[in-house]
Amino acid sequence: QVQLVESGGGLVQAGGSLTLSCAASGGTFNKYTMGWFRQAPGKEREFVALIRINWNSGITYYADSVKGRFTISREHDKRTVYLQMNSLKPEDTALYYCGLDSAYDASIRPRDYEYWGQGTQVTVSL
């Protein structure tokens, strides 16, 4: 049974920074994809960033809206993925989810991710 647990959300002023963490447990995957998505009230879940994981390598992709501001990374031994968010804007306010796609692809579609965490709230104030 795969479990994903996110942490690190909170309230921050515009221009500030936050780091989200996603710890994975259970399952055995050699090559897979971990992604960060977000969902604002009344909107669909949208892609933020992903990392394709193959043992000791990780290829990253970002949504245009966060490119240059957010950085996704991983800590291999702990099966933990991070999302460093800098220069935060009010429009970044959302519930942020971590997902795991057992396929070694770069899917940005939420429906391709089999496992999800419970989400962590990020609120950016003016």
CSV table of C-alpha atoms in Angstrom, one decimal:
chain,number,residue,atom,x,y,z
A,1,GLN,CA,0.0,0.0,0.0
A,2,VAL,CA,1.6,3.3,-1.1
A,3,GLN,CA,1.1,6.3,1.1
A,4,LEU,CA,2.1,9.9,0.4
A,5,VAL,CA,2.3,12.4,3.1
A,6,GLU,CA,2.7,16.1,2.3
A,7,SER,CA,3.8,18.8,4.7
A,8,GLY,CA,5.1,22.3,4.7
A,9,GLY,CA,2.2,24.4,3.6
A,10,GLY,CA,1.2,27.6,5.4
A,11,LEU,CA,0.5,31.3,5.1
A,12,VAL,CA,3.1,33.5,3.5
A,13,GLN,CA,3.2,37.1,2.2
A,14,ALA,CA,3.6,37.7,-1.5
A,15,GLY,CA,7.3,37.5,-2.5
A,16,GLY,CA,8.0,35.0,0.3
A,17,SER,CA,9.0,31.3,0.1
A,18,LEU,CA,7.8,27.9,1.3
A,19,THR,CA,9.1,24.4,0.9
A,20,LEU,CA,6.7,21.5,0.6
A,21,SER,CA,7.7,17.9,1.3
A,22,CYS,CA,6.2,14.7,0.1
A,23,ALA,CA,7.3,11.5,1.8
A,24,ALA,CA,6.4,8.2,0.1
A,25,SER,CA,6.2,4.8,1.8
A,26,GLY,CA,5.1,1.4,0.6
A,27,GLY,CA,5.4,-0.1,-2.8
A,28,THR,CA,8.4,-0.9,-4.9
A,29,PHE,CA,9.2,1.2,-7.9
A,30,ASN,CA,12.4,1.4,-9.8
A,31,LYS,CA,11.3,4.0,-12.4
A,32,TYR,CA,8.4,6.3,-11.7
A,33,THR,CA,7.2,9.9,-11.6
A,34,MET,CA,6.4,12.1,-8.7
A,35,GLY,CA,4.4,15.2,-9.4
A,36,TRP,CA,3.1,18.3,-7.6
A,37,PHE,CA,-0.4,19.6,-8.5
A,38,ARG,CA,-2.5,22.3,-7.0
A,39,GLN,CA,-6.2,23.0,-6.8
A,40,ALA,CA,-7.8,26.3,-6.0
A,41,PRO,CA,-11.5,26.6,-5.0
A,42,GLY,CA,-13.8,26.1,-7.9
A,43,LYS,CA,-11.0,25.2,-10.2
A,44,GLU,CA,-9.6,21.9,-11.6
A,45,ARG,CA,-6.5,20.3,-10.3
A,46,GLU,CA,-3.5,21.6,-12.3
A,47,PHE,CA,0.0,20.5,-12.9
A,48,VAL,CA,2.8,22.3,-11.1
A,49,ALA,CA,6.0,20.3,-11.4
A,50,LEU,CA,7.2,16.7,-11.8
A,51,ILE,CA,10.3,14.6,-11.5
A,52,ARG,CA,10.9,11.4,-13.4
A,53,ILE,CA,12.9,9.1,-11.1
A,54,ASN,CA,15.2,6.4,-12.2
A,55,TRP,CA,17.4,5.2,-9.4
A,56,ASN,CA,19.9,8.1,-9.0
A,57,SER,CA,18.6,10.4,-11.7
A,58,GLY,CA,15.7,12.8,-11.8
A,59,ILE,CA,14.5,14.7,-14.8
A,60,THR,CA,12.3,17.7,-14.0
A,61,TYR,CA,9.5,19.5,-15.8
A,62,TYR,CA,7.5,22.6,-14.7
A,63,ALA,CA,4.4,24.4,-15.6
A,64,ASP,CA,5.1,27.7,-17.3
A,65,SER,CA,3.4,29.6,-14.5
A,66,VAL,CA,6.0,28.5,-12.0
A,67,LYS,CA,9.1,28.1,-14.1
A,68,GLY,CA,12.0,30.0,-12.6
A,69,ARG,CA,10.2,30.3,-9.2
A,70,PHE,CA,9.6,26.7,-8.1
A,71,THR,CA,12.1,23.9,-7.9
A,72,ILE,CA,11.3,20.2,-7.5
A,73,SER,CA,13.9,17.9,-6.0
A,74,ARG,CA,14.2,14.6,-4.3
A,75,GLU,CA,16.1,12.9,-1.5
A,76,HIS,CA,16.6,9.4,-2.9
A,77,ASP,CA,17.3,7.5,0.3
A,78,LYS,CA,14.2,8.9,2.0
A,79,ARG,CA,11.9,8.7,-1.0
A,80,THR,CA,11.0,12.2,-0.4
A,81,VAL,CA,10.2,14.9,-3.0
A,82,TYR,CA,10.4,18.6,-2.3
A,83,LEU,CA,8.9,21.7,-3.9
A,84,GLN,CA,10.8,24.8,-3.1
A,85,MET,CA,8.6,27.8,-3.9
A,86,ASN,CA,10.1,31.3,-4.2
A,87,SER,CA,8.6,34.6,-5.2
A,88,LEU,CA,5.2,33.4,-4.3
A,89,LYS,CA,2.2,35.3,-5.7
A,90,PRO,CA,-1.4,35.4,-4.5
A,91,GLU,CA,-2.4,33.3,-7.5
A,92,ASP,CA,-0.3,30.5,-6.1
A,93,THR,CA,-2.8,30.1,-3.3
A,94,ALA,CA,-4.2,26.5,-3.5
A,95,LEU,CA,-4.3,23.1,-1.9
A,96,TYR,CA,-1.1,21.4,-3.1
A,97,TYR,CA,-1.1,17.7,-3.7
A,98,CYS,CA,1.7,15.2,-4.3
A,99,GLY,CA,1.0,12.4,-6.7
A,100,LEU,CA,2.9,9.2,-7.8
A,101,ASP,CA,2.6,7.8,-11.3
A,102,SER,CA,4.1,4.3,-11.5
A,103,ALA,CA,4.9,5.0,-15.2
A,104,TYR,CA,8.2,6.5,-16.1
A,105,ASP,CA,6.7,9.3,-18.1
A,106,ALA,CA,6.2,13.0,-17.8
A,107,SER,CA,2.5,13.0,-17.6
A,108,ILE,CA,0.9,16.3,-16.5
A,109,ARG,CA,-2.6,14.8,-16.3
A,110,PRO,CA,-3.8,14.1,-12.8
A,111,ARG,CA,-5.7,11.0,-14.0
A,112,ASP,CA,-2.5,9.3,-14.7
A,113,TYR,CA,-1.4,9.4,-11.1
A,114,GLU,CA,-2.5,6.4,-9.1
A,115,TYR,CA,-1.6,7.6,-5.6
A,116,TRP,CA,-2.2,10.9,-3.9
A,117,GLY,CA,-1.4,12.6,-0.6
A,118,GLN,CA,-4.0,14.4,1.4
A,119,GLY,CA,-2.9,17.8,0.3
A,120,THR,CA,-1.3,20.8,2.1
A,121,GLN,CA,-2.7,24.3,2.0
A,122,VAL,CA,-0.6,27.2,0.7
A,123,THR,CA,-2.0,30.7,1.1
A,124,VAL,CA,-0.2,33.7,-0.2
A,125,SER,CA,-1.4,37.1,1.0
A,126,LEU,CA,-0.8,40.5,-0.5
